[in-house]
């Protein structure tokens, strides 16, 4: 048995953190969570052994990064010159994609996922579409890139849901993939399913889910094939949705309806589906997403970086869509920043304060994100759940004097000191135990940008 004594811990359904909580675990599962009453005195029947690992600061459940494209990490700080937009950024992204192979992608993803571990992310949803070799020729193992990502997450010490992405066309009207995009394509949805069926990672830390890149990239008549595959296999289904007004316009021109309506009509929406971004939904779209209990993954720092806009987060949440968070393009990897941006961007949009309670933001970063990735037994400090612990110091220049309930509005990823994933310590004293993160990021990025 392992025990941790958290100075503060954020327990499920609590509006604010609880002081002096003893967390006990065995076999990667939490076996007891015991608040010690009266300023540290053990509750009746609880013996605090000297072997309990003390966690000064605020301990949270594991953070889930529900939307990642690992290779975009190589673009950080490289796309800020001059006037550019989402579409010109995308061309630069394709240049990096063109250079990757399974070995270089393993190195880049390992360093990127290790950076995530340092920031308290215990599980990542990798929206993976870089499937094939140059010119679109499959590798000898057509899932070699997927295997590289699974291995990368294992090295970094975090869990992974590989959201294998169907990416078949270049535009809503069905234009063929060209250039680097050919590496993304499987031809049609049946061949996509055949390839994904053949991939069965044996590691416990990884699971396979499905993704539709967007209504631009999967023809309407093939949407149900991907959705049906996800449904039959009981796995999460993710889809980029209305990130750009241009996608809405193109969908209306070709199909006479919004992207959300198109997805609804082809059986894509539902409680196991997560719409990523949903930045420009109509009021009717918000209703369709909420009524179907489709989740929404917000990626505020990427949406900010790409000048996408601000989605109606509170309206979607109130309509019935659980909210999760993703670092997406990794311009920033910091779920504290993503979480508070949900509230702060809403303030900018509405010019009013106070839309989300701190506990709701914590829920988006933890339990909702894990649920969106198919890990229903993670993201809460509760008995029976996976032992994921993320400790944030409350004595840094940023957090000193901040009440624990306000930590999400003050801390940054740099304040994470201790990370446990499935009972295993991955980060201690702010250092990754097995990966030299800055050095590996430097060399992996140099290799694909030189
Ligand atoms: Zn994305």
Coordinates of N, CA and C in Angstrom, one line a residue, residues 86-303:
X86 N -5.4 31.0 -39.9 CA -5.5 29.6 -39.7 C -4.9 28.8 -40.9
X87 N -5.3 29.3 -42.1 CA -5.0 28.5 -43.3 C -3.5 28.6 -43.7
X88 N -2.9 29.8 -43.4 CA -1.4 29.9 -43.7 C -0.7 29.2 -42.6
X89 N -1.2 29.2 -41.4 CA -0.6 28.4 -40.3 C -0.6 26.9 -40.7
X90 N -1.7 26.5 -41.3 CA -1.8 25.1 -41.7 C -0.8 24.7 -42.7
X91 N -0.4 25.6 -43.6 CA 0.6 25.2 -44.6 C 2.0 25.0 -43.9
X92 N 2.3 25.8 -42.8 CA 3.5 25.6 -42.1 C 3.5 24.3 -41.3
X93 N 2.3 24.0 -40.8 CA 2.1 22.7 -40.1 C 2.4 21.5 -41.1
X94 N 1.9 21.6 -42.3 CA 2.1 20.6 -43.3 C 3.6 20.4 -43.5
X95 N 4.4 21.5 -43.5 CA 5.9 21.3 -43.7 C 6.5 20.4 -42.7
X96 N 6.1 20.5 -41.4 CA 6.6 19.7 -40.4 C 6.1 18.2 -40.6
X97 N 4.8 18.1 -40.9 CA 4.2 16.8 -41.1 C 5.0 16.0 -42.2
X98 N 5.4 16.8 -43.2 CA 6.0 16.1 -44.4 C 7.4 15.5 -44.0
X99 N 8.0 15.9 -42.9 CA 9.3 15.4 -42.5 C 9.3 14.3 -41.6
X100 N 8.2 14.0 -41.0 CA 8.2 13.0 -39.9 C 8.1 11.6 -40.4
X101 N 8.8 10.7 -39.7 CA 8.7 9.2 -40.0 C 8.5 8.6 -38.6
X102 N 8.2 7.3 -38.5 CA 8.0 6.7 -37.2 C 9.1 6.9 -36.2
X103 N 10.3 7.0 -36.6 CA 11.4 7.2 -35.6 C 11.4 8.6 -35.1
X104 N 11.3 9.6 -36.0 CA 11.4 11.0 -35.6 C 10.1 11.4 -34.8
X105 N 9.0 10.7 -35.2 CA 7.7 11.0 -34.5 C 7.8 10.5 -33.1
X106 N 8.4 9.3 -32.9 CA 8.5 8.8 -31.6 C 9.3 9.7 -30.7
X107 N 10.4 10.3 -31.2 CA 11.2 11.2 -30.4 C 10.5 12.5 -30.1
X108 N 9.8 13.0 -31.1 CA 9.1 14.3 -30.9 C 7.9 14.1 -29.9
X109 N 7.1 13.0 -30.1 CA 6.0 12.8 -29.3 C 6.4 12.4 -27.8
X110 N 7.5 11.6 -27.7 CA 7.9 11.3 -26.4 C 8.3 12.5 -25.6
X111 N 9.0 13.5 -26.2 CA 9.3 14.7 -25.5 C 8.1 15.6 -25.3
X112 N 7.2 15.6 -26.2 CA 6.0 16.4 -26.0 C 5.1 15.8 -24.9
X113 N 4.9 14.5 -24.9 CA 4.1 13.9 -23.8 C 4.8 14.0 -22.5
X114 N 6.1 14.0 -22.5 CA 6.8 14.2 -21.2 C 6.7 15.7 -20.7
X115 N 6.6 16.6 -21.7 CA 6.3 18.0 -21.3 C 4.9 18.0 -20.6
X116 N 4.0 17.3 -21.2 CA 2.6 17.3 -20.7 C 2.7 16.7 -19.3
X117 N 3.4 15.6 -19.1 CA 3.5 15.0 -17.7 C 4.0 16.0 -16.7
X118 N 5.0 16.8 -17.1 CA 5.5 17.9 -16.2 C 4.4 18.9 -15.8
X119 N 3.4 19.1 -16.6 CA 2.4 20.1 -16.4 C 1.2 19.5 -15.7
X120 N 1.3 18.2 -15.3 CA 0.2 17.5 -14.6 C -0.8 16.8 -15.4
X121 N -0.5 16.6 -16.7 CA -1.4 15.9 -17.6 C -1.1 14.4 -17.4
X122 N -2.1 13.6 -17.1 CA -1.9 12.2 -16.8 C -2.5 11.4 -18.0
X123 N -3.2 12.0 -18.9 CA -3.8 11.3 -20.0 C -4.0 12.2 -21.1
X124 N -3.7 11.7 -22.3 CA -3.8 12.6 -23.5 C -4.7 11.9 -24.6
X125 N -5.5 12.7 -25.3 CA -6.2 12.2 -26.4 C -5.5 12.7 -27.7
X126 N -4.9 11.8 -28.4 CA -4.1 12.2 -29.6 C -5.0 12.0 -30.8
X127 N -5.3 13.1 -31.4 CA -6.2 13.2 -32.6 C -5.2 13.0 -33.8
X128 N -5.1 11.7 -34.2 CA -4.0 11.3 -35.0 C -4.4 11.0 -36.4
X129 N -3.8 11.8 -37.3 CA -4.1 11.6 -38.7 C -2.9 11.5 -39.6
X130 N -1.7 11.6 -39.1 CA -0.5 11.4 -39.9 C -0.1 9.9 -40.0
X131 N -0.9 9.2 -40.9 CA -0.8 7.8 -40.8 C 0.3 7.2 -41.7
X132 N 0.4 7.7 -42.9 CA 1.2 7.0 -44.0 C 2.5 7.7 -44.3
X133 N 3.3 7.0 -45.1 CA 4.6 7.5 -45.6 C 4.4 8.6 -46.6
X134 N 5.6 9.1 -47.1 CA 5.5 10.2 -48.1 C 4.7 9.7 -49.3
X135 N 4.0 10.6 -50.0 CA 3.1 10.3 -51.1 C 1.9 9.4 -50.7
X136 N 1.7 9.2 -49.4 CA 0.6 8.4 -49.0 C 0.7 6.9 -49.1
X137 N 2.0 6.5 -49.4 CA 2.2 5.0 -49.4 C 2.2 4.5 -47.9
X138 N 1.4 3.5 -47.6 CA 1.4 3.0 -46.2 C 2.8 2.4 -45.9
X139 N 3.2 2.5 -44.6 CA 4.4 1.8 -44.2 C 4.2 0.3 -44.2
X140 N 5.2 -0.4 -44.1 CA 5.1 -1.9 -44.0 C 4.1 -2.3 -43.0
X141 N 4.2 -1.7 -41.8 CA 3.1 -1.8 -40.8 C 2.3 -0.5 -41.0
X142 N 1.1 -0.7 -41.5 CA 0.3 0.6 -41.8 C -0.1 1.4 -40.6
X143 N 0.2 0.8 -39.4 CA -0.1 1.5 -38.1 C 1.2 1.9 -37.4
X144 N 2.3 2.0 -38.2 CA 3.6 2.3 -37.6 C 3.6 3.6 -36.8
X145 N 2.9 4.6 -37.4 CA 2.9 5.9 -36.7 C 2.1 5.8 -35.4
X146 N 1.0 5.1 -35.5 CA 0.2 4.9 -34.2 C 1.0 4.2 -33.2
X147 N 1.7 3.2 -33.6 CA 2.6 2.5 -32.6 C 3.6 3.4 -32.0
X148 N 4.2 4.3 -32.8 CA 5.2 5.2 -32.3 C 4.6 6.1 -31.2
X149 N 3.3 6.5 -31.4 CA 2.6 7.4 -30.4 C 2.3 6.6 -29.1
X150 N 1.9 5.4 -29.3 CA 1.7 4.6 -28.1 C 3.0 4.4 -27.3
X151 N 4.1 4.1 -28.0 CA 5.3 3.9 -27.3 C 5.8 5.2 -26.6
X152 N 5.6 6.4 -27.3 CA 6.0 7.7 -26.8 C 5.3 7.9 -25.5
X153 N 4.0 7.6 -25.4 CA 3.2 7.9 -24.2 C 3.7 7.0 -23.0
X154 N 4.1 5.8 -23.4 CA 4.6 4.8 -22.4 C 5.9 5.4 -21.8
X155 N 6.8 5.9 -22.7 CA 8.1 6.5 -22.2 C 7.8 7.7 -21.3
X156 N 6.8 8.5 -21.7 CA 6.6 9.7 -20.9 C 5.8 9.4 -19.6
X157 N 5.3 8.2 -19.5 CA 4.6 7.8 -18.3 C 3.1 8.3 -18.2
X158 N 2.5 8.6 -19.3 CA 1.1 9.0 -19.2 C 0.2 8.1 -20.1
X159 N -1.1 8.1 -19.8 CA -2.0 7.3 -20.6 C -2.4 8.0 -21.9
X160 N -2.8 7.2 -22.8 CA -3.1 7.8 -24.2 C -4.4 7.1 -24.7
X161 N -5.2 8.0 -25.3 CA -6.3 7.5 -26.1 C -5.9 7.9 -27.5
X162 N -5.6 6.9 -28.4 CA -5.2 7.2 -29.7 C -6.5 7.3 -30.6
X163 N -6.9 8.6 -30.9 CA -8.1 8.8 -31.6 C -7.7 8.8 -33.1
X164 N -7.9 7.6 -33.6 CA -7.4 7.3 -35.0 C -8.4 8.0 -36.0
X165 N -7.8 8.9 -36.8 CA -8.6 9.9 -37.5 C -8.8 9.6 -38.9
X166 N -10.1 9.5 -39.3 CA -10.4 9.4 -40.8 C -10.3 10.8 -41.4
X167 N -9.4 10.8 -42.4 CA -9.1 12.1 -43.2 C -9.1 11.7 -44.6
X168 N -10.2 11.9 -45.4 CA -10.3 11.3 -46.7 C -10.3 12.3 -47.8
X169 N -10.8 13.5 -47.6 CA -10.9 14.5 -48.6 C -10.3 15.9 -48.1
X170 N -10.1 16.8 -49.1 CA -9.4 18.0 -48.8 C -10.4 19.1 -48.5
X171 N -11.7 18.9 -48.9 CA -12.7 20.0 -48.8 C -14.1 19.4 -48.7
X172 N -15.0 20.2 -48.3 CA -16.4 19.7 -48.1 C -17.0 19.2 -49.4
X173 N -16.5 19.8 -50.5 CA -17.1 19.3 -51.8 C -16.4 18.0 -52.3
X174 N -15.5 17.5 -51.5 CA -14.9 16.2 -51.9 C -13.6 16.2 -52.7
X175 N -12.9 17.4 -52.7 CA -11.7 17.5 -53.4 C -10.7 16.4 -52.9
X176 N -9.8 15.9 -53.8 CA -8.8 14.9 -53.5 C -7.8 15.5 -52.6
X177 N -7.2 14.7 -51.7 CA -6.0 15.1 -50.9 C -4.9 15.3 -51.8
X178 N -4.1 16.4 -51.5 CA -2.9 16.7 -52.3 C -1.7 16.9 -51.4
X179 N -0.5 16.8 -52.0 CA 0.7 17.1 -51.2 C 0.8 16.3 -50.0
X180 N 1.2 16.9 -48.9 CA 1.4 16.3 -47.6 C 0.1 15.6 -47.1
X181 N -1.1 16.2 -47.5 CA -2.4 15.6 -47.0 C -2.5 14.1 -47.4
X182 N -1.8 13.7 -48.5 CA -1.9 12.3 -48.9 C -1.5 11.3 -47.8
X183 N -0.6 11.8 -46.9 CA -0.2 11.0 -45.8 C -1.3 10.7 -44.8
X184 N -2.4 11.5 -44.9 CA -3.4 11.4 -43.9 C -4.5 10.4 -44.4
X185 N -4.6 10.1 -45.7 CA -5.7 9.4 -46.2 C -5.7 7.9 -46.3
X186 N -6.8 7.3 -46.1 CA -6.9 5.8 -46.3 C -7.7 5.5 -47.5
X187 N -8.2 6.5 -48.3 CA -9.0 6.2 -49.5 C -10.5 6.3 -49.1
X188 N -11.0 5.5 -48.3 CA -12.4 5.6 -47.9 C -12.6 5.1 -46.5
X189 N -13.8 5.3 -45.9 CA -14.0 5.0 -44.5 C -13.9 3.5 -44.2
X190 N -14.2 2.7 -45.2 CA -14.1 1.2 -44.9 C -12.7 0.8 -44.8
X191 N -11.8 1.4 -45.6 CA -10.4 1.1 -45.5 C -9.8 1.7 -44.3
X192 N -10.3 2.9 -43.9 CA -9.8 3.4 -42.6 C -10.2 2.4 -41.5
X193 N -11.4 1.9 -41.5 CA -11.8 1.0 -40.4 C -11.0 -0.3 -40.4
X194 N -10.7 -0.8 -41.6 CA -9.9 -2.0 -41.8 C -8.5 -1.8 -41.1
X195 N -7.9 -0.7 -41.4 CA -6.6 -0.4 -40.9 C -6.6 -0.3 -39.3
X196 N -7.6 0.5 -38.8 CA -7.7 0.7 -37.4 C -8.0 -0.7 -36.7
X197 N -8.9 -1.5 -37.3 CA -9.2 -2.8 -36.7 C -7.9 -3.6 -36.5
X198 N -6.9 -3.4 -37.3 CA -5.7 -4.2 -37.2 C -4.8 -3.7 -36.1
X199 N -5.1 -2.6 -35.5 CA -4.2 -2.0 -34.5 C -4.7 -2.3 -33.1
X200 N -4.0 -3.1 -32.4 CA -4.4 -3.5 -31.0 C -3.3 -3.3 -30.1
X201 N -3.1 -2.1 -29.5 CA -2.0 -1.9 -28.6 C -2.2 -2.8 -27.4
X202 N -1.1 -3.4 -27.0 CA -1.2 -4.4 -25.8 C -1.0 -3.7 -24.5
X203 N -0.4 -2.5 -24.5 CA -0.1 -1.9 -23.3 C -1.3 -1.4 -22.6
X204 N -1.4 -1.5 -21.2 CA -2.5 -1.0 -20.5 C -2.7 0.5 -20.5
X205 N -1.7 1.2 -20.8 CA -1.8 2.7 -20.8 C -2.4 3.3 -22.0
X206 N -2.7 2.5 -23.0 CA -3.2 3.0 -24.3 C -4.5 2.3 -24.7
X207 N -5.4 3.2 -25.3 CA -6.6 2.7 -25.9 C -6.8 3.3 -27.2
X208 N -7.6 2.7 -28.0 CA -7.9 3.3 -29.4 C -9.3 3.8 -29.4
X209 N -9.4 5.0 -29.9 CA -10.7 5.6 -30.2 C -10.8 6.0 -31.6
X210 N -11.8 6.7 -32.0 CA -12.0 7.1 -33.4 C -12.2 8.6 -33.5
X211 N -11.8 9.1 -34.7 CA -12.1 10.6 -35.0 C -12.5 10.8 -36.4
X212 N -13.3 11.7 -36.6 CA -13.6 12.3 -38.0 C -12.9 13.6 -38.0
X213 N -12.0 13.8 -39.0 CA -11.2 15.0 -38.9 C -12.1 16.2 -38.8
X214 N -13.1 16.3 -39.8 CA -14.0 17.4 -39.8 C -15.0 17.1 -41.0
X215 N -16.0 17.9 -41.1 CA -16.9 17.7 -42.3 C -16.2 18.0 -43.6
X216 N -15.0 18.7 -43.5 CA -14.2 18.9 -44.7 C -13.6 17.6 -45.2
X217 N -13.2 16.7 -44.3 CA -12.3 15.6 -44.6 C -13.0 14.3 -44.7
X218 N -14.3 14.2 -44.3 CA -15.0 12.9 -44.5 C -16.3 13.2 -45.2
X219 N -16.5 12.6 -46.4 CA -17.7 12.8 -47.1 C -19.0 12.4 -46.3
X220 N -20.1 13.2 -46.5 CA -21.3 13.0 -45.7 C -21.7 11.5 -45.7
X221 N -21.6 10.9 -46.9 CA -22.2 9.5 -46.9 C -21.3 8.5 -46.2
X222 N -20.1 8.9 -45.8 CA -19.2 8.0 -45.1 C -19.1 8.3 -43.6
X223 N -19.8 9.4 -43.2 CA -19.7 9.7 -41.7 C -20.2 8.6 -40.9
X224 N -21.3 7.9 -41.3 CA -22.0 6.9 -40.5 C -21.1 5.6 -40.4
X225 N -20.2 5.4 -41.4 CA -19.3 4.3 -41.3 C -18.3 4.5 -40.1
X226 N -17.8 5.7 -40.0 CA -16.8 5.9 -38.9 C -17.6 5.9 -37.5
X227 N -18.7 6.6 -37.5 CA -19.5 6.6 -36.3 C -19.9 5.2 -35.9
X228 N -20.3 4.4 -36.8 CA -20.7 3.0 -36.6 C -19.6 2.2 -36.0
X229 N -18.4 2.4 -36.5 CA -17.2 1.7 -36.0 C -17.0 2.0 -34.6
X230 N -17.1 3.3 -34.3 CA -16.8 3.7 -32.9 C -17.9 3.1 -32.0
X231 N -19.1 3.1 -32.4 CA -20.3 2.6 -31.6 C -20.1 1.1 -31.4
X232 N -19.8 0.4 -32.4 CA -19.7 -1.1 -32.3 C -18.5 -1.4 -31.3
X233 N -17.5 -0.6 -31.4 CA -16.3 -0.9 -30.5 C -16.4 -0.3 -29.1
X234 N -17.5 0.5 -28.9 CA -17.7 1.2 -27.6 C -16.6 2.1 -27.2
X235 N -16.1 2.9 -28.2 CA -15.0 3.8 -28.0 C -15.4 5.2 -28.3
X236 N -14.7 6.2 -27.7 CA -15.0 7.6 -28.0 C -14.8 8.0 -29.4
X237 N -15.6 8.9 -29.9 CA -15.5 9.5 -31.2 C -15.4 11.0 -31.1
X238 N -14.3 11.5 -31.7 CA -14.1 13.0 -31.7 C -14.2 13.5 -33.1
X239 N -14.5 14.8 -33.2 CA -14.6 15.5 -34.5 C -14.3 17.0 -34.3
X240 N -13.4 17.6 -35.1 CA -13.3 19.0 -35.2 C -14.6 19.6 -35.7
X241 N -15.1 20.6 -35.1 CA -16.4 21.2 -35.5 C -16.4 22.7 -35.5
X242 N -16.7 23.3 -36.6 CA -17.0 24.7 -36.7 C -15.9 25.5 -36.0
X243 N -14.6 25.2 -36.3 CA -13.5 26.0 -35.8 C -13.4 27.3 -36.5
X244 N -13.8 27.3 -37.8 CA -13.7 28.4 -38.6 C -15.0 28.7 -39.3
X245 N -15.4 30.0 -39.4 CA -16.7 30.3 -40.2 C -16.6 29.8 -41.6
X246 N -15.4 29.7 -42.2 CA -15.3 29.2 -43.6 C -15.8 27.8 -43.7
X247 N -15.7 27.0 -42.6 CA -16.2 25.6 -42.7 C -17.7 25.6 -42.7
X248 N -18.3 26.5 -41.9 CA -19.7 26.6 -41.8 C -20.3 27.0 -43.2
X249 N -19.6 28.0 -43.8 CA -20.1 28.5 -45.1 C -20.0 27.4 -46.2
X250 N -18.8 26.7 -46.2 CA -18.7 25.6 -47.2 C -19.7 24.5 -47.0
X251 N -20.0 24.2 -45.8 CA -20.9 23.1 -45.5 C -22.3 23.5 -46.0
X252 N -22.7 24.8 -45.7 CA -24.0 25.3 -46.2 C -24.1 25.3 -47.7
X253 N -23.0 25.7 -48.3 CA -23.0 25.7 -49.8 C -23.2 24.3 -50.4
X254 N -22.5 23.3 -49.8 CA -22.6 22.0 -50.4 C -23.8 21.2 -49.9
X255 N -24.1 21.3 -48.6 CA -25.1 20.4 -48.0 C -26.3 21.1 -47.6
X256 N -26.3 22.5 -47.6 CA -27.5 23.2 -47.2 C -27.8 23.2 -45.8
X257 N -26.8 22.9 -44.9 CA -27.0 22.9 -43.5 C -25.7 23.2 -42.8
X258 N -25.7 23.3 -41.5 CA -24.5 23.6 -40.7 C -23.8 22.2 -40.5
X259 N -22.5 22.3 -40.2 CA -21.7 21.1 -39.9 C -22.4 20.3 -38.8
X260 N -22.8 20.9 -37.7 CA -23.5 20.2 -36.6 C -24.7 19.4 -37.1
X261 N -25.5 20.1 -37.9 CA -26.7 19.4 -38.4 C -26.3 18.2 -39.3
X262 N -25.3 18.4 -40.1 CA -24.9 17.3 -40.9 C -24.4 16.1 -40.1
X263 N -23.7 16.4 -39.0 CA -23.2 15.3 -38.1 C -24.4 14.7 -37.5
X264 N -25.4 15.5 -37.0 CA -26.6 14.9 -36.4 C -27.3 14.0 -37.3
X265 N -27.5 14.4 -38.6 CA -28.3 13.7 -39.5 C -27.6 12.3 -39.9
X266 N -26.3 12.2 -39.7 CA -25.6 11.0 -40.0 C -25.1 10.2 -38.8
X267 N -25.8 10.5 -37.7 CA -25.6 9.6 -36.5 C -24.3 9.8 -35.8
X268 N -23.7 11.0 -35.9 CA -22.4 11.2 -35.3 C -22.5 11.7 -33.9
X269 N -23.5 12.5 -33.6 CA -23.6 13.1 -32.2 C -24.1 12.0 -31.2
X270 N -23.8 12.3 -29.9 CA -24.2 11.4 -28.9 C -23.3 11.5 -27.7
X271 N -23.6 10.8 -26.6 CA -22.8 11.0 -25.3 C -21.4 10.5 -25.4
X272 N -21.1 9.7 -26.5 CA -19.7 9.2 -26.6 C -18.9 10.0 -27.6
X273 N -19.5 11.1 -28.1 CA -18.9 11.9 -29.1 C -18.5 13.2 -28.4
X274 N -17.3 13.7 -28.9 CA -16.8 15.0 -28.4 C -16.5 15.9 -29.6
X275 N -17.2 17.0 -29.7 CA -16.9 18.0 -30.7 C -15.8 18.9 -30.2
X276 N -14.8 19.0 -31.1 CA -13.6 19.8 -30.7 C -13.8 21.3 -31.2
X277 N -13.6 22.2 -30.4 CA -13.7 23.7 -30.7 C -15.2 24.1 -30.6
X278 N -16.0 23.8 -31.5 CA -17.4 24.3 -31.6 C -17.4 25.8 -31.3
X279 N -16.5 26.5 -32.0 CA -16.3 28.0 -31.8 C -17.4 28.8 -32.5
X280 N -18.0 28.3 -33.6 CA -19.0 29.1 -34.3 C -20.3 28.3 -34.6
X281 N -20.9 27.8 -33.5 CA -22.2 27.1 -33.7 C -23.3 28.1 -33.7
X282 N -24.4 27.7 -34.4 CA -25.6 28.5 -34.4 C -26.4 28.1 -33.1
X283 N -27.4 28.9 -32.8 CA -28.2 28.5 -31.6 C -28.8 27.1 -31.7
X284 N -29.2 26.8 -33.0 CA -29.8 25.5 -33.2 C -28.7 24.4 -33.0
X285 N -27.5 24.7 -33.4 CA -26.4 23.8 -33.2 C -26.1 23.5 -31.7
X286 N -26.1 24.6 -30.9 CA -26.0 24.4 -29.5 C -27.0 23.5 -28.9
X287 N -28.3 23.6 -29.4 CA -29.3 22.7 -29.0 C -29.1 21.3 -29.4
X288 N -28.6 21.1 -30.6 CA -28.4 19.7 -31.1 C -27.3 19.1 -30.3
X289 N -26.2 19.8 -30.0 CA -25.1 19.2 -29.2 C -25.6 18.9 -27.8
X290 N -26.3 19.8 -27.2 CA -26.7 19.7 -25.8 C -27.7 18.5 -25.6
X291 N -28.7 18.5 -26.5 CA -29.8 17.5 -26.4 C -29.2 16.1 -26.6
X292 N -28.2 16.0 -27.4 CA -27.6 14.7 -27.7 C -26.5 14.3 -26.7
X293 N -26.3 15.3 -25.7 CA -25.2 15.1 -24.7 C -23.9 14.9 -25.3
X294 N -23.7 15.5 -26.5 CA -22.4 15.5 -27.1 C -21.4 16.4 -26.3
X295 N -20.3 16.0 -26.0 CA -19.3 16.8 -25.3 C -18.7 17.8 -26.2
X296 N -18.1 18.8 -25.6 CA -17.4 19.9 -26.3 C -16.0 20.0 -25.7
X297 N -15.0 19.9 -26.5 CA -13.6 20.1 -26.0 C -13.2 21.5 -26.5
X298 N -12.9 22.4 -25.5 CA -12.5 23.7 -25.8 C -10.9 23.7 -25.8
X299 N -10.3 24.5 -26.7 CA -8.9 24.6 -26.8 C -8.5 26.1 -26.8
X300 N -8.8 26.8 -25.7 CA -8.8 28.3 -25.8 C -7.4 28.8 -26.2
X301 N -6.3 28.3 -25.8 CA -5.0 28.9 -26.2 C -4.7 28.7 -27.6
X302 N -5.2 27.6 -28.2 CA -5.0 27.4 -29.7 C -6.0 28.3 -30.4
X303 N -7.2 28.4 -29.9 CA -8.2 29.2 -30.6 C -7.8 30.7 -30.6

